[in-house]
Amino acid sequence: MHTPERREAIIVLDYGSQYSRLITRRIRECHVYSELVPATTTLAELQKNEHLDIKGFIFSGGPSSVYDADAPSCDPAILDSGLPILGICYGMQLLATSLGGHVALSHGLREYGPATIEVLPDASKDPASFRIFEGISASPQQTENLETPENHTLRLPVWMSHGDSVDQLPKGFRVLASTESNPVAAIGSPKGYIGLQFHPEVTHTPQGKEIIRNFLFRICGCEPSWTPGHVIDEAVDLIRQRVGQERVICGLSGGVDSAVAALLIHKAIGDQLTCIFVDTGLLRAGEREQVVDTFGNHMHIPLVVVDARKRFLDRLANVVDPEQKRKIIGEEFIRVFEDESVRLSEEHGDIAFLAQGTLYPDVIESTSHDTAATAKSIKSHHNVGGLPKEMKLKLVEPLRMLFKDEVREIGATLGLPEDWVWRHPFPGPGLAIRIIGAIDEQRLEVLRAADKIVIEEIQKAGIYRQLGQAFAVLTPIQSVGVMGDYRTYANLVAIRAVTSGDFMTADWARLSPELLGRISNRLVNEIAEINRVVYDITSKPPATIEWE
């Protein structure tokens, strides 16, 4: 059997910054693989993964001061590894103090928000560390070399967020850039150690991505090999290694994640895979028919449809708590699969694995051991946190370390139809967590009809692909209204639409008043059970995208 090649990787140590995951995303956008790991992770632990060829480290920012009693540090072996290190914000201060420098306490003074750094002319005298700014100009569109006359000093807009500052450099370091209020905004050494007091990963630092690219390619010597084709080949090899000759069942949910997981696994092991689509009774309008048509009729992947509507709705009767809903659905989902696997095993031979379309954000949001202790569990996800403690089937999750946009790229490369590739995410628990309060068939029908109208109008407006997610929420609130000559007392429906790149953060979408008006008119005119519509204008954070 073919052994997967070692994968070049940049390891991001998470010190609790709200931007830690964004650093990982920015690296992958440059076609270099990256993993986010807890700050306590040791070099020895990382080296146990024989598939990783570590090319460098990034220390993220964080809320701590290096002088805090419980300030997070790093494994000394990482500093002694000889590999390049980029420290950002707190990461720069940790790098400096760990190597013999000194950090001055802020005493309440902070530098937060937009600033302008000035790259010092002397920085070019140290070619190794100067590479972090090499080829960057004041305009993101220009790429001329930085070796400019001294009266054309490079100034770059950046985003600052720090209190303490480095005031004494470690031996061998040089100041590379400064701001009006901070003489040490960037530092570097010939060993490939770089410290940036600003955040290159955020969009508020326009040339930040070029700075990250310089670290990856000019300093770490990475190759841009993390491409969809490479990811597919590697995933296929790993699936074959894990599964061998055993059989797999894969749950199709109607979303892009499970669809791409199924296509990858089918490419790896062919008809050892059987896909199962469980009709939970919690699906969107037309979902069951779309799945059967796409996977059974067009992509010719073995597909079984299980009608479990009564089973799920009986378990969910009178359940109001959203976490309880998630746990029940997650557990029942697995039990349905186990029952179906027994039936399929009797007909076709034993089944050992359950495949799921779990993504990296699912893992981070649902567990605490995959990232820093500061990344607290927000909610259970039925692909991760909702699993029963005792499960008979082993898991295979080929998308576990991927972000949503990477999954879309892979889906397109594998030939998944475009409307599937760009389909908005749909939560594992389905409409159960878009009905606030108890669930019954009548309320599900109301929400299905409402959700269909929302999506139809957004598609007609030509903005579906610009949005990360859009849907309706059926609230437990009823209000008085007037329709014609009659008084009504009916449901309040909320519309939720967000823009997001990786779904770790999201902003509420600025839908036009005309579009909102059309949606509202259709909802109250076509669905008798609705007489009031509101629009959710909360971002994530502080809210989550889903209401439950």
Coordinates of C-alpha atoms in Angstrom, one line a residue:
M1 CA 0.0 0.0 0.0
H2 CA 1.2 3.5 -0.9
T3 CA 2.5 5.5 2.1
P4 CA 1.4 9.2 2.1
E5 CA 4.2 11.6 1.6
R6 CA 5.3 13.8 4.6
R7 CA 3.3 17.0 4.5
E8 CA 5.1 20.4 4.9
A9 CA 3.5 22.2 7.9
I10 CA 3.6 25.4 9.9
I11 CA 2.5 24.8 13.5
V12 CA 0.6 27.6 15.1
L13 CA 0.8 27.6 18.9
D14 CA -2.4 29.1 20.4
Y15 CA -1.9 31.5 23.2
G16 CA -5.6 32.5 23.3
S17 CA -5.9 35.2 20.7
Q18 CA -9.3 35.7 19.0
Y19 CA -7.3 35.6 15.8
S20 CA -5.4 32.3 16.3
R21 CA -7.6 30.3 13.9
L22 CA -7.4 33.1 11.4
I23 CA -3.6 32.7 11.3
T24 CA -4.1 29.1 10.4
R25 CA -6.6 30.1 7.7
R26 CA -4.3 32.6 6.2
I27 CA -1.4 30.1 6.0
R28 CA -3.7 27.6 4.2
E29 CA -4.8 30.3 1.7
C30 CA -1.1 30.4 0.7
H31 CA -1.4 26.6 -0.1
V32 CA 0.7 25.6 2.9
Y33 CA -0.7 23.2 5.5
S34 CA -1.0 24.5 9.0
E35 CA -2.3 23.2 12.3
L36 CA -3.5 25.1 15.4
V37 CA -2.3 23.4 18.6
P38 CA -2.4 24.3 22.3
A39 CA 0.5 26.4 23.6
T40 CA 1.5 23.5 25.9
T41 CA 2.2 21.2 23.0
T42 CA 5.8 19.9 23.0
L43 CA 8.1 19.4 20.0
A44 CA 8.3 15.7 20.9
E45 CA 4.5 15.4 20.7
L46 CA 4.5 17.1 17.3
Q47 CA 7.2 14.8 16.0
K48 CA 5.1 11.7 16.8
N49 CA 3.1 12.6 13.7
E50 CA 5.2 11.0 11.1
H51 CA 3.2 12.6 8.3
L52 CA 4.2 16.2 9.3
D53 CA 7.4 17.8 8.0
I54 CA 7.5 20.9 10.3
K55 CA 9.0 23.9 8.5
G56 CA 8.4 26.6 11.2
F57 CA 6.3 27.8 14.1
I58 CA 4.0 30.8 14.7
F59 CA 3.3 31.9 18.3
S60 CA -0.1 33.6 18.3
G61 CA -1.2 36.6 20.2
G62 CA -3.1 36.3 23.5
P63 CA -4.6 38.2 26.4
S64 CA -1.8 37.5 28.9
S65 CA 1.2 39.5 30.0
V66 CA 4.6 37.6 30.1
Y67 CA 4.7 38.8 33.7
D68 CA 1.5 37.1 34.7
A69 CA 2.0 34.3 37.3
D70 CA 0.3 31.8 35.0
A71 CA 1.6 33.3 31.7
P72 CA 1.7 30.6 29.0
S73 CA 5.2 29.7 27.7
C74 CA 6.5 27.3 25.1
D75 CA 8.5 24.1 25.1
P76 CA 12.2 25.1 25.1
A77 CA 12.9 22.4 22.5
I78 CA 10.9 24.4 20.0
L79 CA 13.2 27.4 20.6
D80 CA 16.2 25.1 20.2
S81 CA 14.9 23.3 17.1
G82 CA 16.6 25.6 14.7
L83 CA 13.3 26.1 12.8
P84 CA 12.0 29.6 12.0
I85 CA 9.6 31.2 14.5
L86 CA 7.2 34.1 13.9
G87 CA 5.9 35.6 17.1
I88 CA 2.8 37.8 16.9
C89 CA 1.9 40.3 19.6
Y90 CA 2.1 38.2 22.8
G91 CA 4.0 35.7 20.8
M92 CA 6.7 38.3 20.0
Q93 CA 7.0 39.2 23.7
L94 CA 7.3 35.6 24.6
L95 CA 9.9 35.0 22.0
A96 CA 11.9 38.0 23.1
T97 CA 11.9 37.2 26.9
S98 CA 12.5 33.5 26.2
L99 CA 15.7 34.4 24.3
G100 CA 17.0 36.9 26.9
G101 CA 15.3 40.1 25.9
H102 CA 13.1 42.3 28.1
V103 CA 9.5 43.4 27.9
A104 CA 8.2 46.7 29.5
L105 CA 4.9 46.6 31.4
S106 CA 2.2 48.8 29.8
H107 CA 1.1 50.3 33.2
G108 CA -2.4 50.8 31.6
L109 CA -1.1 52.2 28.3
R110 CA -2.2 50.3 25.3
E111 CA -1.8 50.5 21.5
Y112 CA -5.0 49.3 20.0
G113 CA -6.4 49.8 16.5
P114 CA -5.0 51.2 13.3
A115 CA -1.3 52.3 13.3
T116 CA 1.4 52.9 10.7
I117 CA 4.7 51.1 10.9
E118 CA 7.9 52.5 9.4
V119 CA 10.3 49.8 8.1
L120 CA 13.7 51.0 9.2
P121 CA 16.3 51.5 6.4
D122 CA 18.9 49.6 8.5
A123 CA 16.7 46.5 8.4
S124 CA 18.0 45.6 5.0
K125 CA 21.5 45.1 6.5
D126 CA 20.2 41.8 7.9
P127 CA 19.0 40.0 4.8
A128 CA 17.8 36.9 6.7
S129 CA 15.3 38.7 8.9
F130 CA 14.6 41.5 6.4
R131 CA 12.9 38.9 4.2
I132 CA 9.8 39.4 6.2
F133 CA 9.2 42.7 4.4
E134 CA 10.9 41.9 1.2
G135 CA 9.0 42.7 -2.0
I136 CA 6.3 44.6 -0.1
S137 CA 5.4 48.1 -1.0
A138 CA 3.0 50.7 0.4
S139 CA 0.3 49.6 -2.0
P140 CA -0.8 46.0 -1.8
Q141 CA -1.0 45.9 -5.7
Q142 CA 2.6 46.8 -6.1
T143 CA 5.5 44.4 -5.7
E144 CA 8.7 46.4 -6.3
N145 CA 11.6 45.6 -4.1
L146 CA 12.1 47.4 -0.8
E147 CA 15.6 48.5 -1.7
T148 CA 14.4 52.1 -2.1
P149 CA 16.1 55.4 -1.4
E150 CA 16.1 56.4 2.2
N151 CA 13.8 59.3 1.6
H152 CA 11.2 56.7 0.4
T153 CA 11.0 54.9 3.7
L154 CA 8.3 52.2 3.6
R155 CA 5.3 52.9 5.7
L156 CA 2.6 50.3 6.1
P157 CA -0.9 50.5 7.8
V158 CA -1.3 47.7 10.4
W159 CA -3.6 46.6 13.2
M160 CA -2.2 46.8 16.7
S161 CA -3.6 45.2 19.9
H162 CA -1.2 45.2 22.8
G163 CA -0.2 46.6 26.1
D164 CA 3.3 45.5 27.0
S165 CA 6.2 46.1 24.6
V166 CA 9.7 44.8 24.0
D167 CA 12.2 47.4 25.2
Q168 CA 15.4 45.3 25.2
L169 CA 16.2 42.9 22.3
P170 CA 17.7 39.4 22.7
K171 CA 21.2 39.0 21.5
G172 CA 21.5 38.9 17.7
F173 CA 18.2 40.6 17.1
R174 CA 17.6 43.9 15.2
V175 CA 14.7 46.3 15.1
L176 CA 13.0 46.0 11.7
A177 CA 10.1 48.5 12.2
S178 CA 8.6 51.0 14.6
T179 CA 5.6 53.2 15.0
E180 CA 5.2 56.8 16.4
S181 CA 4.4 55.4 19.9
N182 CA 6.4 52.1 19.8
P183 CA 10.0 52.1 18.7
V184 CA 10.0 48.2 18.6
A185 CA 7.2 47.2 16.3
A186 CA 9.0 44.4 14.5
I187 CA 12.2 42.5 15.3
G188 CA 14.3 39.8 13.6
S189 CA 17.4 37.7 13.8
P190 CA 19.5 35.9 11.2
K191 CA 18.2 32.6 12.6
G192 CA 14.8 33.2 11.2
Y193 CA 13.2 34.4 14.4
I194 CA 10.7 37.2 13.7
G195 CA 8.6 39.2 16.1
L196 CA 5.7 41.4 15.0
Q197 CA 3.9 43.6 17.5
F198 CA 1.0 44.0 15.0
H199 CA -1.4 41.4 13.6
P200 CA -0.6 40.5 9.9
E201 CA -3.5 38.0 9.8
V202 CA -6.4 40.5 10.0
T203 CA -7.7 42.4 7.0
H204 CA -7.0 45.7 8.8
T205 CA -3.3 45.0 7.9
P206 CA -3.7 45.3 4.1
Q207 CA -0.2 43.8 3.3
G208 CA -0.5 41.2 6.1
K209 CA -1.0 38.3 3.8
E210 CA 2.2 39.2 1.9
I211 CA 4.1 39.4 5.2
I212 CA 2.8 35.9 6.0
R213 CA 3.8 34.6 2.6
N214 CA 7.3 36.0 3.1
F215 CA 7.6 34.0 6.3
L216 CA 6.3 30.9 4.7
F217 CA 8.3 31.0 1.4
R218 CA 11.3 33.3 1.9
I219 CA 12.1 32.3 5.6
C220 CA 10.7 28.8 6.1
G221 CA 11.3 27.6 2.6
C222 CA 7.9 26.1 2.2
E223 CA 6.4 25.0 -1.2
P224 CA 2.8 25.9 -2.1
S225 CA 1.8 22.2 -2.3
W226 CA -1.4 22.2 -0.1
T227 CA -3.7 22.2 -3.2
P228 CA -7.1 20.5 -3.7
G229 CA -5.4 17.8 -5.8
H230 CA -2.8 17.1 -3.2
V231 CA -5.4 17.1 -0.4
I232 CA -7.5 14.6 -2.4
D233 CA -4.6 12.3 -3.1
E234 CA -3.4 12.4 0.6
A235 CA -7.0 11.8 1.9
V236 CA -7.5 8.9 -0.4
D237 CA -4.3 7.3 0.8
L238 CA -5.1 7.8 4.5
I239 CA -8.7 6.5 4.1
R240 CA -7.3 3.3 2.4
Q241 CA -4.8 2.9 5.2
R242 CA -7.4 3.3 7.9
V243 CA -10.2 1.3 6.4
G244 CA -8.3 -1.5 4.6
Q245 CA -10.8 -4.0 3.2
E246 CA -13.5 -3.2 5.7
R247 CA -16.9 -1.7 4.8
V248 CA -18.0 1.9 5.6
I249 CA -21.3 3.6 6.0
C250 CA -21.6 7.4 5.5
G251 CA -24.3 9.6 6.6
L252 CA -25.5 12.1 4.0
S253 CA -27.2 15.2 5.4
G254 CA -27.9 17.1 2.3
G255 CA -25.0 19.5 2.9
V256 CA -21.7 20.0 1.2
D257 CA -19.6 18.5 4.0
S258 CA -21.1 15.0 4.1
A259 CA -21.3 15.1 0.3
V260 CA -17.6 15.7 -0.1
A261 CA -16.7 13.2 2.6
A262 CA -18.8 10.6 0.7
L263 CA -17.1 11.4 -2.7
L264 CA -13.6 11.2 -1.1
I265 CA -14.3 7.9 0.5
H266 CA -16.0 6.5 -2.6
K267 CA -12.9 7.5 -4.6
A268 CA -10.7 5.7 -2.1
I269 CA -12.6 2.4 -1.5
G270 CA -15.4 2.3 -4.1
D271 CA -18.4 0.1 -3.3
Q272 CA -17.0 -0.7 0.2
L273 CA -18.9 2.5 1.0
T274 CA -22.7 2.6 1.4
C275 CA -24.2 6.0 2.0
I276 CA -27.2 6.3 4.2
F277 CA -29.6 9.2 4.2
V278 CA -31.7 9.4 7.3
D279 CA -35.0 11.3 7.0
T280 CA -35.2 12.6 10.5
G281 CA -38.3 14.6 9.8
L282 CA -36.1 17.7 10.6
L283 CA -35.1 18.4 7.0
R284 CA -35.6 21.3 4.6
A285 CA -38.3 21.2 1.9
G286 CA -37.3 18.8 -0.9
E287 CA -34.1 17.7 0.8
R288 CA -34.7 13.9 0.6
E289 CA -35.6 14.0 -3.1
Q290 CA -32.5 16.1 -4.0
V291 CA -30.1 13.7 -2.2
V292 CA -31.6 10.6 -3.9
D293 CA -31.5 12.3 -7.3
T294 CA -27.9 13.5 -7.0
F295 CA -26.1 10.6 -5.3
G296 CA -28.3 7.6 -6.3
N297 CA -29.2 8.6 -9.9
H298 CA -26.3 10.8 -11.1
M299 CA -23.2 9.9 -9.1
H300 CA -24.1 6.2 -8.7
I301 CA -22.9 5.9 -5.1
P302 CA -24.7 3.1 -3.2
L303 CA -27.5 4.8 -1.3
V304 CA -30.0 3.7 1.3
V305 CA -32.8 6.0 2.5
V306 CA -34.1 5.4 6.0
D307 CA -37.4 6.9 7.0
A308 CA -36.9 7.6 10.8
R309 CA -39.3 10.6 11.1
K310 CA -41.5 9.1 13.7
R311 CA -38.5 7.7 15.7
F312 CA -36.9 11.2 16.0
L313 CA -40.1 13.1 16.6
D314 CA -41.1 10.7 19.4
R315 CA -37.8 11.2 21.1
L316 CA -38.0 15.0 20.8
A317 CA -41.6 15.3 22.0
N318 CA -41.8 18.2 24.6
V319 CA -38.0 18.7 24.7
V320 CA -37.2 22.4 24.9
D321 CA -33.6 22.7 26.0
P322 CA -31.4 23.1 22.8
E323 CA -28.5 21.1 24.2
Q324 CA -30.8 18.2 25.1
K325 CA -32.2 18.4 21.5
R326 CA -28.7 18.1 20.1
K327 CA -27.7 15.2 22.3
I328 CA -30.9 13.3 21.6
I329 CA -30.6 13.8 17.8
G330 CA -26.9 12.9 17.8
E331 CA -27.5 9.8 19.8
E332 CA -30.5 8.7 17.8
F333 CA -28.6 9.4 14.6
I334 CA -25.9 7.0 15.6
R335 CA -28.4 4.4 16.8
V336 CA -30.2 4.5 13.5
F337 CA -26.9 4.0 11.8
E338 CA -26.0 1.1 14.0
D339 CA -29.4 -0.6 13.3
E340 CA -28.9 0.0 9.6
S341 CA -25.4 -1.4 9.8
V342 CA -26.6 -4.6 11.3
R343 CA -29.1 -5.0 8.5
L344 CA -26.5 -4.2 5.8
S345 CA -24.0 -6.5 7.5
E346 CA -26.4 -9.4 7.3
E347 CA -26.9 -8.7 3.6
H348 CA -23.4 -7.7 2.5
G349 CA -20.9 -8.4 5.2
D350 CA -19.7 -6.7 8.4
I351 CA -19.5 -2.9 8.6
A352 CA -16.8 -1.4 10.8
F353 CA -16.7 2.3 10.1
L354 CA -19.0 5.3 10.2
A355 CA -17.9 8.2 8.0
Q356 CA -18.9 11.8 8.9
G357 CA -18.3 15.2 7.3
T358 CA -16.8 16.8 10.5
L359 CA -14.8 20.0 9.8
Y360 CA -12.0 21.7 11.7
P361 CA -14.3 24.4 13.1
D362 CA -16.7 21.6 14.4
V363 CA -13.7 20.1 16.2
I364 CA -12.6 23.4 17.7
E365 CA -16.0 24.5 18.8
S366 CA -17.1 21.1 20.3
T367 CA -14.0 20.0 22.1
S368 CA -11.3 21.6 24.3
H369 CA -8.4 19.3 23.7
D370 CA -7.8 20.3 20.1
T371 CA -6.7 23.8 20.9
A372 CA -5.8 26.1 23.7
A373 CA -7.6 26.0 27.0
T374 CA -8.9 29.5 26.2
A375 CA -11.0 28.1 23.3
K376 CA -13.9 26.9 25.5
S377 CA -16.6 24.6 24.2
I378 CA -19.5 26.7 22.8
K379 CA -22.0 24.0 22.0
S380 CA -22.1 20.3 21.2
H381 CA -22.0 19.3 17.5
H382 CA -23.7 16.1 16.6
N383 CA -20.7 15.1 14.6
V384 CA -18.4 15.6 17.6
G385 CA -19.8 16.5 21.0
G386 CA -23.1 14.7 20.6
L387 CA -21.8 11.3 20.1
P388 CA -22.7 8.6 22.6
K389 CA -19.9 7.5 24.9
E390 CA -20.2 3.9 23.8
M391 CA -20.4 3.6 20.0
K392 CA -20.0 0.3 18.2
L393 CA -18.7 1.8 14.9
K394 CA -15.3 3.3 14.4
L395 CA -15.2 6.8 12.9
V396 CA -13.6 7.9 9.7
E397 CA -13.6 11.7 9.2
P398 CA -11.6 12.7 6.1
L399 CA -12.5 16.4 6.4
R400 CA -11.6 16.8 10.1
M401 CA -8.7 19.2 9.6
L402 CA -10.3 21.2 6.8
F403 CA -12.1 24.6 6.7
K404 CA -15.3 25.1 4.8
D405 CA -13.8 26.9 1.8
E406 CA -11.2 24.1 1.4
V407 CA -14.1 21.5 1.4
R408 CA -15.8 23.5 -1.4
E409 CA -12.7 23.5 -3.5
I410 CA -12.3 19.8 -3.0
G411 CA -15.9 19.2 -3.9
A412 CA -15.6 21.1 -7.1
T413 CA -12.4 19.2 -8.0
L414 CA -14.2 15.9 -7.4
G415 CA -17.1 16.9 -9.7
L416 CA -19.8 17.7 -7.2
P417 CA -22.6 19.8 -8.9
E418 CA -22.2 23.5 -8.4
D419 CA -25.4 23.9 -6.5
W420 CA -24.2 21.4 -3.9
V421 CA -20.7 23.0 -3.7
W422 CA -22.2 26.4 -2.8
R423 CA -25.1 25.1 -0.7
H424 CA -25.4 26.9 2.6
P425 CA -24.4 24.8 5.7
F426 CA -27.3 23.0 7.4
P427 CA -26.8 22.0 11.0
G428 CA -26.7 18.3 11.9
P429 CA -29.7 18.6 14.2
G430 CA -31.6 20.2 11.3
L431 CA -34.7 22.3 11.9
A432 CA -34.9 21.2 15.5
I433 CA -32.5 24.0 16.5
R434 CA -34.3 26.5 14.3
I435 CA -37.5 26.0 16.2
I436 CA -37.1 27.6 19.5
G437 CA -38.9 25.5 22.1
A438 CA -40.8 22.3 21.6
I439 CA -41.0 20.6 18.2
D440 CA -44.0 19.0 16.5
E441 CA -45.0 18.2 12.9
Q442 CA -47.1 21.3 12.5
R443 CA -44.4 23.7 13.6
L444 CA -41.9 21.9 11.3
E445 CA -44.2 22.4 8.3
V446 CA -44.5 26.1 9.1
L447 CA -40.7 26.5 9.3
R448 CA -40.1 24.5 6.1
A449 CA -42.4 26.7 4.2
A450 CA -40.8 29.9 5.7
D451 CA -37.3 28.7 5.0
K452 CA -38.1 27.9 1.4
I453 CA -39.4 31.4 0.9
V454 CA -36.3 33.0 2.4
I455 CA -34.0 31.0 0.2
E456 CA -36.1 31.5 -3.0
E457 CA -36.0 35.3 -2.6
I458 CA -32.3 35.4 -1.8
Q459 CA -31.6 33.4 -4.9
K460 CA -33.8 35.6 -7.0
A461 CA -31.9 38.6 -5.7
G462 CA -28.6 37.0 -7.0
I463 CA -26.8 37.1 -3.6
Y464 CA -27.0 33.5 -2.4
R465 CA -23.3 32.8 -3.0
Q466 CA -22.3 36.1 -1.3
L467 CA -23.9 34.9 2.0
G468 CA -22.4 32.3 4.3
Q469 CA -25.8 31.2 5.6
A470 CA -29.4 32.4 5.4
F471 CA -32.5 30.8 7.0
A472 CA -35.7 31.3 9.0
V473 CA -36.2 30.7 12.7
L474 CA -39.5 29.9 14.2
T475 CA -39.8 31.6 17.7
P476 CA -42.1 30.6 20.5
I477 CA -43.4 34.2 20.5
Q478 CA -46.9 34.9 19.2
S479 CA -48.2 38.4 18.6
V480 CA -51.4 40.3 17.7
G481 CA -51.9 41.3 14.1
V482 CA -54.6 42.5 11.7
M483 CA -55.2 40.9 8.3
G484 CA -58.2 42.3 6.4
D485 CA -60.9 42.8 8.9
Y486 CA -59.7 40.1 11.2
R487 CA -57.6 40.0 14.3
T488 CA -54.8 37.5 14.2
Y489 CA -52.7 35.9 16.9
A490 CA -49.8 34.1 15.2
N491 CA -46.1 33.3 15.2
L492 CA -43.1 35.6 15.0
V493 CA -40.5 34.4 12.5
A494 CA -36.9 35.7 12.5
I495 CA -34.7 35.9 9.4
R496 CA -31.0 35.2 9.9
A497 CA -28.5 36.0 7.1
V498 CA -24.7 36.2 7.6
T499 CA -21.5 36.7 5.7
S500 CA -18.5 34.5 6.8
G501 CA -15.4 33.0 5.3
D502 CA -14.7 30.2 7.8
F503 CA -17.8 30.3 10.1
M504 CA -15.5 30.9 13.1
T505 CA -16.7 34.5 13.0
A506 CA -19.6 36.0 11.0
D507 CA -21.2 39.4 10.4
W508 CA -24.9 40.0 9.8
A509 CA -25.7 40.5 6.1
R510 CA -26.8 44.0 5.1
L511 CA -29.8 42.8 3.0
S512 CA -31.6 45.6 1.2
P513 CA -34.9 46.9 2.7
E514 CA -36.6 45.9 -0.6
L515 CA -35.5 42.3 -0.3
L516 CA -36.5 42.1 3.3
G517 CA -39.8 43.6 2.4
R518 CA -40.4 40.9 -0.3
I519 CA -39.5 38.1 2.1
S520 CA -41.8 39.5 4.9
N521 CA -44.7 40.0 2.5
R522 CA -44.5 36.5 1.2
L523 CA -44.1 35.0 4.7
V524 CA -47.2 36.6 6.2
N525 CA -49.3 36.3 3.0
E526 CA -48.5 32.7 2.1
I527 CA -48.2 31.2 5.6
A528 CA -51.3 31.7 7.8
E529 CA -49.4 30.8 11.0
I530 CA -47.1 33.8 10.6
N531 CA -48.0 37.4 11.2
R532 CA -44.8 39.1 12.2
V533 CA -41.2 39.0 10.8
V534 CA -38.0 40.4 12.4
Y535 CA -34.4 40.5 11.1
D536 CA -31.4 39.4 13.3
I537 CA -28.6 42.0 13.2
T538 CA -26.2 40.3 15.6
S539 CA -22.7 39.2 14.6
K540 CA -20.7 36.2 15.8
P541 CA -19.4 36.8 18.3
P542 CA -21.2 37.7 20.6
A543 CA -24.0 35.5 19.1
T544 CA -23.7 32.1 17.4
I545 CA -25.0 31.8 13.8
E546 CA -27.7 29.4 14.8
W547 CA -30.2 30.5 17.5
E548 CA -29.8 27.2 19.4

